[in-house]
Amino acid sequence: MYTRITQHSLLLSAVFVVAQAIAIPEPTVAPAKVKVRVPAPVITPAAIRFDGAHSYMYDRRNILSDIENGAGDVLHSLGSVLGQDLPSYVISGIPEYFQNLPTGSQVLSKLGIQNSDLAAKPTLVLNMPPYANWTEQGWNVRFHGNVYKQPDISQSKLDDLANVFLIGTNINDLPADQQTQARNLTQSIFVVQQADQNVTFHLEPASTQGGDGEPGGGNAITPPGGSQNVSFPYLTTEEGDFDSFVVIKNGSGVGLLAGNATNNVQRLNVFTNGTLSGNATAFLVPTEGITFISDIDDILRVTKIYDPKEGLLNSFARPFTSWMNMPDIYANWSRTLPNNTHFHYLTTTPEQATRLYMDFIYKTYPGGSFDTRPLNFSDVSATLSIRMFLLTKIFETFPQRKFVLVADTSNSDVMKDYPTLAHDFPNQVQCIFLRNTSSTDSSDKFPYDTSKFEGLKNSSYMFFHVPDDLTGLDIANGQCLNQTIMQNLTFGIQDEALGIHGAGSQVGGSLTISFVVALVAAMFIAL
C-alpha cells in the first residue's frame, strides 16, 4: 500500500511540473442553438419501445450523445498533451465508485457461486415509485423496477467487498452504524438480476407518503378507491428490469378520480405480489399543473461528489444528511403551491444503490415519483445520456404541465441538459434553479459550463448559494429570479474558486490549476 502511495506521489509531482509548462489554448464556446418547438396539446403516453416479449428496451443508438462540454474539451486536450487518457471521473464528474458495478454472472464469479446455488432463494423486487398520466383510456401508470435474488454473503466476504469501494478506508475503522450501512449498500450491489420473469401488482389507496410535515405527505390526496390487481404485460429484460406504461382500471366503481376532472395528485400503494420487498407508491398526476424535477446529490443531501474521498464516504457509509434547510424550502412549496403540484426525483445513481436514496427522500421531502439509472446504462457516456432520456420521457408524458428543474452546478450533464430542455420545450420549463457549489464549497474546484443558457430569458433561471435564496418566489406565475442574488454570469466556463468567468477570460493558468486539482481527485480514486 505504501509503495503504491509513493508511486502516486512521484507521479503527482511530475504532473505538477508538466502542468506548469503547458500552454492551454483558450476555449472557443459555440453559441447555443435555440430550437423552438411547441408541444402538441394532447395527452399521450410517453414514447416507449417494445420487442414483443419483454418490457421496452432503450434504443441506445439514438440517445447516446457527445458528452464533452467546454471543460471536458480542455481536459481532453490536456490528456493528449500528457500522452495519457484521463479517468472518466475527471471529464464527466461521475464518481468512479458508481461505474461498472457487477451484474449477473460477474456477481456469481466474484462470490464464487453458481446459479444453482440461488435456486432456493426467494425472488425480490426493487419497485420504483411510478408516475401516471391521464389518457383517453384512463390512468396510464409507468411501472418500473428490477427483479433479483440475493446470494448468501458472509460478513467477512461482505467486508472485503465493501473495502473495494471504501478506497483509503477500512470498514473496521468506521463507527458501528457506518459499518452497517456500508455492508447493507454493498449487499444491495451484489445481487443477481432475474430475466424472463412475470411481475404482478396489487394496488390500493395510499394514506401517507413523504416526510415534509403534511398530514398525507406532500399535497397529494388519498383517492376514494382504486384497489385492483395488475399484471405487467412483458417479461423482465436480461438485466431483470421491467419498465412500461400500463393502463389500469378506471371505470365505474373503481373509485379513482379522472385526471381531467381533478386538480389533485392521487396516491396508490403498489405492492408486488409474491414478495415483501417490492412496495412503492404511485402518483397519479393531473393533466395540468407544476412538476418539480429534482436531483438529489448536493442539492437535497450533502454528498460532495466533487471531493472523491468525502463523496465516497457520504455515499457508502455516513447517514444521509439534508443540505442545510432545503427540506423547509420543499415543505413550503408543497404547502403553498396549488394541489396539482407534483414532485419527481431523478438520480443517475444505479438502481441497485437507490434504496437509501428513496428512504431518505420519503422521510425528509414531499412524496413523489422516482427515476434512477437502469442496469443497461453502465458506462459514462450512457450514464450522461440516461438523464436526458428520462427527462424527455416525463416532458413528453405531460405536454401540458410546467416543470421546475432543480440541481447543482457540479453535474456536467445537468448543465447541458436543463437549458437544452428549456430551448426544446420553451412552453414547459417554468424555472431552473441551480445551486452554485463552487461559490459556497471550497472543495469544489471543477469548472462548470454555462454556454447552453445563452438565449434563454434571464428571469427563467437562477444560480443560488443557499436554500433561503429560493424563498419568496412566485413560482406559479413564473418568478424564478431573486433579484437580491447577484448572478455574475457569463456564457462559457465558470469557476468562482479559480476566478474563471466565461470564454473571454484569461483562463490558461487557472485551467492548468483546475486540471491538476482534477487529476489529484482522480488519483484519490486510483489509490
Coordinates of C-alpha atoms in Angstrom, one line a residue:
M1 CA 0.0 0.0 0.0
Y2 CA 2.8 2.4 1.0
T3 CA 4.6 1.6 -2.2
R4 CA 1.5 2.5 -4.3
I5 CA 1.2 5.8 -2.4
T6 CA 4.8 6.6 -3.0
Q7 CA 4.5 5.9 -6.7
H8 CA 1.4 8.1 -7.0
S9 CA 3.2 10.8 -5.1
L10 CA 6.1 10.8 -7.5
L11 CA 3.7 10.8 -10.5
L12 CA 1.8 13.7 -8.9
S13 CA 4.9 15.7 -8.5
A14 CA 5.8 15.1 -12.2
V15 CA 2.3 16.1 -13.2
F16 CA 2.7 19.5 -11.4
V17 CA 5.9 20.1 -13.2
V18 CA 4.4 19.2 -16.6
A19 CA 1.2 21.1 -16.0
Q20 CA 3.0 24.3 -15.2
A21 CA 4.7 24.2 -18.6
I22 CA 1.5 23.6 -20.6
A23 CA 0.2 26.4 -22.7
I24 CA -3.6 25.9 -22.7
P25 CA -5.4 27.2 -25.7
E26 CA -8.3 29.5 -24.9
P27 CA -11.6 27.6 -25.4
T28 CA -14.0 28.6 -28.1
V29 CA -17.6 28.2 -27.0
A30 CA -20.1 27.8 -29.8
P31 CA -23.3 29.7 -29.3
A32 CA -26.2 27.7 -28.0
K33 CA -28.6 26.7 -30.7
V34 CA -32.2 27.6 -29.9
K35 CA -34.8 25.2 -31.2
V36 CA -38.4 26.3 -30.7
R37 CA -41.0 23.6 -30.6
V38 CA -44.5 24.0 -29.3
P39 CA -45.7 20.6 -27.8
A40 CA -48.9 19.3 -29.3
P41 CA -51.8 20.0 -26.9
V42 CA -52.7 16.3 -26.5
I43 CA -52.2 13.8 -23.7
T44 CA -50.2 10.8 -24.9
P45 CA -48.3 8.1 -23.2
A46 CA -44.5 8.5 -23.1
A47 CA -42.7 7.2 -26.1
I48 CA -41.8 3.6 -25.4
R49 CA -40.3 0.8 -27.4
F50 CA -41.3 -2.9 -27.3
D51 CA -39.6 -6.0 -28.6
G52 CA -42.9 -8.1 -28.3
A53 CA -41.9 -10.3 -25.4
H54 CA -40.1 -8.1 -22.9
S55 CA -40.6 -4.7 -21.4
Y56 CA -39.2 -1.9 -23.7
M57 CA -35.5 -1.8 -24.4
Y58 CA -33.6 1.5 -24.6
D59 CA -32.5 2.4 -28.1
R60 CA -29.1 3.5 -27.1
R61 CA -28.0 4.3 -30.7
N62 CA -30.4 7.2 -30.7
I63 CA -29.9 8.6 -27.3
L64 CA -26.2 8.3 -26.6
S65 CA -24.6 11.7 -27.2
D66 CA -21.3 13.5 -27.2
I67 CA -20.6 14.2 -23.5
E68 CA -17.9 16.7 -24.0
N69 CA -18.6 20.3 -22.9
G70 CA -16.2 23.3 -22.6
A71 CA -14.4 22.0 -19.6
G72 CA -14.3 18.5 -21.0
D73 CA -12.7 19.8 -24.1
V74 CA -9.9 21.4 -22.1
L75 CA -9.3 18.2 -20.1
H76 CA -9.3 16.1 -23.2
S77 CA -6.7 18.4 -24.7
L78 CA -4.6 18.2 -21.6
G79 CA -4.8 14.4 -21.6
S80 CA -3.5 14.4 -25.2
V81 CA -0.6 16.7 -24.2
L82 CA 0.3 14.4 -21.3
G83 CA 0.0 11.4 -23.6
Q84 CA -2.4 9.5 -21.4
D85 CA -6.2 9.1 -21.1
L86 CA -7.7 10.9 -18.2
P87 CA -10.0 8.9 -15.9
S88 CA -13.7 9.3 -16.8
Y89 CA -14.3 10.9 -13.4
V90 CA -12.2 14.0 -14.3
I91 CA -14.1 14.6 -17.6
S92 CA -17.6 13.6 -16.6
G93 CA -17.9 14.4 -12.9
I94 CA -19.5 11.0 -12.3
P95 CA -17.9 9.1 -9.3
E96 CA -15.9 6.1 -10.3
Y97 CA -17.3 4.1 -7.4
F98 CA -20.7 4.1 -9.1
Q99 CA -19.4 3.0 -12.5
N100 CA -19.3 -0.6 -13.9
L101 CA -21.0 -2.2 -10.9
P102 CA -21.1 -6.0 -11.2
T103 CA -24.2 -7.7 -12.5
G104 CA -25.4 -11.2 -13.3
S105 CA -22.5 -13.7 -13.9
Q106 CA -20.0 -11.1 -12.7
V107 CA -21.6 -11.2 -9.2
L108 CA -21.6 -15.0 -9.3
S109 CA -18.0 -15.1 -10.3
K110 CA -16.9 -12.6 -7.5
L111 CA -18.8 -14.6 -4.9
G112 CA -17.6 -18.0 -6.2
I113 CA -21.2 -19.4 -6.6
Q114 CA -23.3 -20.9 -9.3
N115 CA -26.9 -20.1 -10.5
S116 CA -27.9 -23.4 -8.9
D117 CA -26.9 -22.0 -5.5
L118 CA -29.7 -19.4 -5.9
A119 CA -32.5 -21.8 -6.8
A120 CA -34.0 -21.9 -3.4
K121 CA -33.6 -18.2 -2.8
P122 CA -36.8 -16.0 -2.8
T123 CA -37.3 -13.6 -5.7
L124 CA -37.0 -10.0 -4.6
V125 CA -38.2 -6.8 -6.4
L126 CA -37.0 -3.2 -6.4
N127 CA -40.1 -1.3 -7.3
M128 CA -39.6 2.4 -8.2
P129 CA -42.4 4.8 -7.2
P130 CA -44.1 5.5 -10.5
Y131 CA -45.9 8.4 -12.1
A132 CA -49.1 8.1 -14.1
N133 CA -50.7 10.3 -16.8
W134 CA -54.3 10.6 -17.9
T135 CA -55.2 9.3 -21.4
E136 CA -58.3 8.6 -23.4
Q137 CA -58.1 5.0 -22.0
G138 CA -57.7 6.2 -18.4
W139 CA -54.8 6.3 -15.9
N140 CA -51.6 5.1 -17.5
V141 CA -49.0 4.0 -14.9
R142 CA -45.3 3.7 -15.6
F143 CA -44.3 0.6 -13.6
H144 CA -40.6 0.2 -13.5
G145 CA -38.1 -1.6 -11.3
N146 CA -35.9 -4.7 -11.1
V147 CA -36.3 -8.4 -10.2
Y148 CA -33.3 -10.1 -8.5
K149 CA -32.1 -12.7 -6.0
Q150 CA -29.9 -12.0 -3.0
P151 CA -27.0 -14.5 -2.5
D152 CA -25.8 -15.5 0.9
I153 CA -22.6 -13.5 1.7
S154 CA -20.6 -14.0 4.9
Q155 CA -19.8 -10.8 6.8
S156 CA -16.0 -11.3 6.2
K157 CA -16.6 -11.6 2.5
L158 CA -19.0 -8.6 2.6
D159 CA -16.3 -6.6 4.4
D160 CA -13.8 -7.5 1.7
L161 CA -16.2 -6.4 -1.0
A162 CA -17.0 -3.1 0.9
N163 CA -13.4 -2.3 1.2
V164 CA -13.1 -2.3 -2.6
F165 CA -15.5 0.7 -2.6
L166 CA -14.2 2.3 0.6
I167 CA -10.9 3.4 -1.0
G168 CA -8.4 4.5 1.6
T169 CA -10.6 3.5 4.4
N170 CA -11.1 0.1 6.1
I171 CA -14.6 -0.8 7.1
N172 CA -13.4 -1.9 10.5
D173 CA -12.2 1.7 11.1
L174 CA -15.7 3.1 10.7
P175 CA -18.2 3.6 13.6
A176 CA -20.6 0.7 14.0
D177 CA -23.6 2.4 12.3
Q178 CA -21.5 3.3 9.3
Q179 CA -20.1 -0.2 9.1
T180 CA -23.7 -1.5 8.9
Q181 CA -24.7 1.0 6.2
A182 CA -21.6 0.1 4.1
R183 CA -22.4 -3.6 4.4
N184 CA -26.0 -3.1 3.5
L185 CA -25.2 -1.0 0.5
T186 CA -22.5 -3.5 -0.7
Q187 CA -25.0 -6.3 -0.3
S188 CA -27.6 -4.4 -2.4
I189 CA -25.0 -4.1 -5.2
F190 CA -24.0 -7.8 -5.2
V191 CA -27.4 -9.2 -6.3
V192 CA -28.2 -11.4 -9.3
Q193 CA -30.8 -10.0 -11.6
Q194 CA -33.5 -12.4 -12.9
A195 CA -34.5 -12.3 -16.6
D196 CA -37.8 -13.5 -18.2
Q197 CA -39.9 -13.1 -15.0
N198 CA -43.6 -12.2 -14.8
V199 CA -44.4 -9.4 -12.4
T200 CA -47.9 -8.7 -10.9
F201 CA -49.0 -5.9 -8.6
H202 CA -51.8 -5.2 -6.1
L203 CA -52.9 -1.5 -6.0
E204 CA -54.9 0.2 -3.2
P205 CA -55.4 3.8 -1.9
A206 CA -52.3 5.2 -0.1
S207 CA -53.0 7.2 3.1
T208 CA -49.5 8.6 3.5
Q209 CA -46.3 9.3 1.6
G210 CA -43.4 11.7 2.1
G211 CA -42.0 13.5 5.2
D212 CA -42.4 17.2 4.7
G213 CA -44.8 17.6 7.7
E214 CA -48.0 17.5 5.7
P215 CA -50.6 15.0 7.0
G216 CA -50.6 13.0 3.8
G217 CA -47.0 13.6 2.7
G218 CA -46.8 16.3 0.1
N219 CA -50.0 17.8 -1.3
A220 CA -51.2 14.5 -2.9
I221 CA -54.5 13.0 -1.7
T222 CA -55.8 9.5 -1.0
P223 CA -58.3 8.6 -3.7
P224 CA -61.7 7.2 -2.8
G225 CA -60.9 3.9 -4.4
G226 CA -58.6 2.2 -6.9
S227 CA -58.0 -1.2 -5.4
Q228 CA -57.2 -3.8 -8.1
N229 CA -54.7 -6.3 -9.4
V230 CA -52.4 -5.6 -12.3
S231 CA -50.3 -7.9 -14.4
F232 CA -47.3 -6.4 -16.1
P233 CA -47.6 -7.4 -19.8
Y234 CA -44.0 -8.1 -20.5
L235 CA -41.2 -10.3 -19.1
T236 CA -38.3 -8.8 -17.4
T237 CA -35.2 -7.9 -19.5
E238 CA -31.9 -9.7 -19.5
E239 CA -30.8 -7.3 -16.7
G240 CA -34.0 -8.1 -14.7
D241 CA -35.6 -4.7 -15.5
F242 CA -39.2 -4.0 -16.2
D243 CA -40.3 -0.6 -17.4
S244 CA -43.5 0.2 -19.3
F245 CA -46.7 2.2 -19.1
V246 CA -49.8 0.1 -18.2
V247 CA -53.4 1.3 -18.3
I248 CA -55.1 0.4 -15.0
K249 CA -58.8 0.0 -14.3
N250 CA -60.5 3.4 -14.2
G251 CA -64.2 2.6 -14.9
S252 CA -67.3 2.8 -12.8
G253 CA -66.9 1.5 -9.3
V254 CA -63.1 1.7 -9.2
G255 CA -63.1 5.0 -7.4
L256 CA -60.2 6.8 -9.0
L257 CA -60.8 10.5 -9.9
A258 CA -60.3 11.2 -13.6
G259 CA -57.2 13.2 -14.5
N260 CA -59.0 15.8 -16.4
A261 CA -61.6 16.3 -13.7
T262 CA -59.4 16.8 -10.6
N263 CA -56.7 19.2 -9.6
N264 CA -55.2 16.8 -7.0
V265 CA -52.4 14.3 -7.4
Q266 CA -53.6 10.9 -6.2
R267 CA -51.6 8.3 -4.4
L268 CA -51.9 4.5 -4.8
N269 CA -49.8 1.9 -2.9
V270 CA -48.2 -0.6 -5.3
F271 CA -47.5 -4.0 -3.7
T272 CA -45.5 -6.5 -5.8
N273 CA -47.2 -9.9 -5.4
G274 CA -45.0 -12.8 -4.1
T275 CA -42.5 -10.6 -2.2
L276 CA -42.4 -8.2 0.7
S277 CA -39.6 -6.2 -0.9
G278 CA -41.4 -4.6 -3.9
N279 CA -43.6 -1.9 -2.3
A280 CA -43.8 1.6 -3.7
T281 CA -46.3 4.5 -4.1
A282 CA -47.7 5.5 -7.5
F283 CA -48.5 9.2 -8.1
L284 CA -51.4 9.8 -10.5
V285 CA -50.7 13.3 -11.9
P286 CA -53.3 15.6 -13.4
T287 CA -53.1 16.9 -16.9
E288 CA -52.1 20.4 -15.9
G289 CA -50.0 21.8 -13.1
I290 CA -46.4 22.1 -11.9
T291 CA -43.9 19.2 -11.7
F292 CA -40.7 19.7 -9.7
I293 CA -37.9 17.5 -11.1
S294 CA -35.1 17.4 -8.6
D295 CA -31.6 16.0 -8.5
I296 CA -30.6 14.6 -5.1
D297 CA -26.9 14.7 -4.5
D298 CA -25.5 18.1 -3.4
I299 CA -28.9 19.7 -3.7
L300 CA -31.2 17.8 -1.4
R301 CA -28.4 16.0 0.6
V302 CA -24.8 16.6 1.4
T303 CA -22.7 14.3 -0.9
K304 CA -19.7 16.3 -2.1
I305 CA -19.3 14.2 -5.3
Y306 CA -16.6 16.6 -6.4
D307 CA -14.5 15.7 -3.4
P308 CA -13.8 12.0 -4.1
K309 CA -13.0 10.7 -0.6
E310 CA -15.8 12.7 1.1
G311 CA -18.2 11.8 -1.7
L312 CA -17.4 8.1 -1.3
L313 CA -17.9 8.1 2.5
N314 CA -21.1 10.1 2.2
S315 CA -22.5 7.7 -0.3
F316 CA -21.4 4.4 1.2
A317 CA -21.1 4.8 5.0
R318 CA -22.3 8.0 6.5
P319 CA -26.0 8.6 7.2
F320 CA -27.7 10.7 4.6
T321 CA -27.8 14.4 5.7
S322 CA -30.0 17.2 4.3
W323 CA -28.2 20.1 2.7
M324 CA -28.8 23.0 5.1
N325 CA -32.6 23.8 5.4
M326 CA -33.6 22.6 1.9
P327 CA -36.4 20.4 3.4
D328 CA -38.0 23.6 4.7
I329 CA -38.0 25.0 1.2
Y330 CA -39.7 21.9 -0.3
A331 CA -42.2 21.7 2.5
N332 CA -43.2 25.3 1.8
W333 CA -43.6 24.6 -1.9
S334 CA -45.7 21.6 -1.0
R335 CA -47.9 23.6 1.3
T336 CA -48.3 26.8 -0.7
L337 CA -48.4 25.8 -4.4
P338 CA -51.6 24.5 -6.0
N339 CA -52.8 21.0 -5.3
N340 CA -51.8 19.8 -8.7
T341 CA -48.1 20.2 -7.9
H342 CA -46.1 17.0 -8.4
F343 CA -42.6 16.1 -7.1
H344 CA -40.3 13.9 -9.1
Y345 CA -36.8 12.8 -8.0
L346 CA -34.2 11.8 -10.6
T347 CA -30.7 10.4 -9.8
T348 CA -28.3 8.7 -12.1
T349 CA -27.1 6.5 -9.2
P350 CA -27.5 2.9 -10.4
E351 CA -30.8 1.3 -9.3
Q352 CA -29.1 -1.3 -7.1
A353 CA -27.9 1.5 -4.8
T354 CA -31.0 3.6 -4.6
R355 CA -33.0 2.1 -1.6
L356 CA -31.1 4.5 0.7
Y357 CA -32.0 7.4 -1.6
M358 CA -35.7 6.6 -1.6
D359 CA -35.7 6.0 2.2
F360 CA -34.1 9.4 2.7
I361 CA -36.4 11.3 0.4
Y362 CA -39.6 9.9 1.8
K363 CA -38.5 10.7 5.4
T364 CA -37.4 14.2 4.5
Y365 CA -39.1 15.7 1.4
P366 CA -42.6 15.7 -0.2
G367 CA -43.6 12.3 -1.5
G368 CA -43.1 11.9 -5.3
S369 CA -42.2 9.6 -8.1
F370 CA -38.7 8.4 -8.7
D371 CA -36.2 7.7 -11.6
T372 CA -32.8 6.0 -11.4
R373 CA -30.2 4.7 -13.8
P374 CA -31.3 1.3 -15.2
L375 CA -28.7 -1.5 -15.3
N376 CA -28.3 -1.5 -19.1
F377 CA -26.8 2.0 -18.8
S378 CA -23.4 1.3 -17.2
D379 CA -20.6 3.3 -18.9
V380 CA -20.0 7.0 -18.5
S381 CA -21.4 8.1 -21.8
A382 CA -24.6 6.1 -21.3
T383 CA -24.9 7.5 -17.8
L384 CA -24.8 11.0 -19.0
S385 CA -27.3 10.2 -21.7
I386 CA -29.8 8.5 -19.4
R387 CA -30.7 11.7 -17.5
M388 CA -31.8 13.4 -20.8
F389 CA -33.6 10.3 -21.9
L390 CA -35.6 10.2 -18.6
L391 CA -36.2 13.9 -18.6
T392 CA -37.5 13.8 -22.2
K393 CA -39.8 10.9 -21.3
I394 CA -41.6 12.8 -18.5
F395 CA -41.8 16.0 -20.6
E396 CA -43.5 14.1 -23.4
T397 CA -45.7 12.3 -21.0
F398 CA -47.1 15.6 -19.6
P399 CA -47.1 18.0 -22.5
Q400 CA -49.5 20.5 -20.7
R401 CA -47.6 20.6 -17.4
K402 CA -45.0 23.2 -16.4
F403 CA -41.6 22.0 -15.0
V404 CA -39.3 23.4 -12.4
L405 CA -35.8 21.9 -12.6
V406 CA -33.6 21.8 -9.5
A407 CA -29.9 20.6 -9.3
D408 CA -26.4 22.0 -8.8
T409 CA -23.5 23.1 -10.9
S410 CA -21.2 20.2 -10.2
N411 CA -23.3 17.9 -12.6
S412 CA -21.9 18.4 -16.2
D413 CA -24.9 16.6 -17.7
V414 CA -27.4 18.9 -15.8
M415 CA -25.5 22.0 -17.0
K416 CA -26.1 20.8 -20.5
D417 CA -29.5 19.0 -20.3
Y418 CA -31.5 21.5 -18.2
P419 CA -31.0 24.5 -20.6
T420 CA -31.4 22.3 -23.6
L421 CA -34.9 21.3 -22.3
A422 CA -35.7 25.0 -21.9
H423 CA -34.7 25.6 -25.6
D424 CA -36.5 22.5 -26.8
F425 CA -39.7 22.8 -24.7
P426 CA -40.0 26.6 -24.2
N427 CA -43.6 26.4 -23.1
Q428 CA -43.0 23.8 -20.4
V429 CA -39.9 24.8 -18.4
Q430 CA -41.1 27.3 -15.8
C431 CA -37.9 27.7 -13.8
I432 CA -34.4 26.3 -13.5
F433 CA -32.8 26.5 -10.0
L434 CA -29.1 25.6 -9.7
R435 CA -27.1 25.6 -6.5
N436 CA -23.7 27.1 -7.3
T437 CA -21.5 24.7 -5.4
S438 CA -18.2 26.3 -6.3
S439 CA -19.2 29.6 -4.8
T440 CA -20.1 28.1 -1.4
D441 CA -17.9 24.9 -1.1
S442 CA -14.2 25.4 -1.4
S443 CA -13.7 21.7 -2.1
D444 CA -15.4 22.1 -5.5
K445 CA -12.6 23.1 -7.8
F446 CA -14.2 21.8 -11.0
P447 CA -15.3 24.4 -13.6
Y448 CA -18.8 24.3 -15.0
D449 CA -20.1 25.4 -18.4
T450 CA -23.0 27.8 -18.8
S451 CA -22.8 28.0 -22.6
K452 CA -26.2 26.4 -23.1
F453 CA -28.0 29.1 -21.1
E454 CA -27.3 31.7 -23.7
G455 CA -30.5 32.7 -25.4
L456 CA -32.8 31.9 -22.5
K457 CA -34.8 34.5 -20.7
N458 CA -32.7 35.7 -17.8
S459 CA -35.6 35.6 -15.4
S460 CA -36.3 31.9 -16.1
Y461 CA -33.3 30.6 -14.2
M462 CA -31.2 31.3 -11.1
F463 CA -27.9 30.3 -9.8
F464 CA -28.2 30.4 -6.0
H465 CA -26.0 29.9 -3.0
V466 CA -28.1 28.8 0.0
P467 CA -31.7 27.4 0.3
D468 CA -33.0 30.7 1.6
D469 CA -32.3 32.3 -1.7
L470 CA -35.3 30.4 -3.0
T471 CA -37.8 31.9 -0.6
G472 CA -40.4 34.5 -1.6
L473 CA -40.5 33.5 -5.3
D474 CA -43.9 33.4 -7.1
I475 CA -43.1 30.1 -8.9
A476 CA -46.7 29.5 -10.0
N477 CA -46.6 32.8 -12.0
G478 CA -43.1 32.2 -13.4
Q479 CA -41.0 34.3 -11.0
C480 CA -37.7 32.4 -10.9
L481 CA -35.1 35.0 -10.1
N482 CA -34.4 36.5 -6.7
Q483 CA -33.3 40.0 -7.6
T484 CA -31.1 40.2 -4.5
I485 CA -28.9 37.3 -5.6
M486 CA -26.1 38.5 -7.8
Q487 CA -25.8 36.2 -10.8
N488 CA -22.3 37.3 -12.1
L489 CA -22.9 35.0 -15.1
T490 CA -21.2 34.9 -18.4
F491 CA -21.8 32.2 -21.0
G492 CA -18.9 29.9 -21.0
I493 CA -16.6 28.2 -18.5
Q494 CA -17.2 29.4 -14.9
D495 CA -15.4 28.7 -11.6
E496 CA -15.6 31.1 -8.7
A497 CA -12.8 29.5 -6.8
L498 CA -10.4 29.9 -9.7
G499 CA -11.7 33.2 -11.0
I500 CA -12.9 31.8 -14.3
H501 CA -15.8 33.8 -15.8
G502 CA -16.7 32.9 -19.4
A503 CA -15.0 32.1 -22.6
G504 CA -13.4 35.6 -23.0
S505 CA -11.5 35.3 -19.7
Q506 CA -7.7 34.8 -19.5
V507 CA -8.1 31.3 -18.1
G508 CA -5.0 29.5 -19.2
G509 CA -3.2 29.4 -15.9
S510 CA -6.4 28.8 -13.9
L511 CA -7.4 25.9 -16.1
T512 CA -4.0 24.4 -15.6
I513 CA -4.5 24.6 -11.9
S514 CA -8.0 23.2 -12.3
F515 CA -6.7 20.3 -14.3
V516 CA -4.1 19.5 -11.7
V517 CA -6.8 19.6 -9.0
A518 CA -9.0 17.3 -11.1
L519 CA -6.1 14.9 -11.7
V520 CA -5.3 14.8 -7.9
A521 CA -9.0 14.0 -7.3
A522 CA -8.8 11.2 -9.8
M523 CA -5.7 9.8 -8.1
F524 CA -7.5 9.5 -4.8
I525 CA -9.8 7.1 -6.6
A526 CA -6.8 5.2 -8.0
L527 CA -5.1 4.8 -4.6

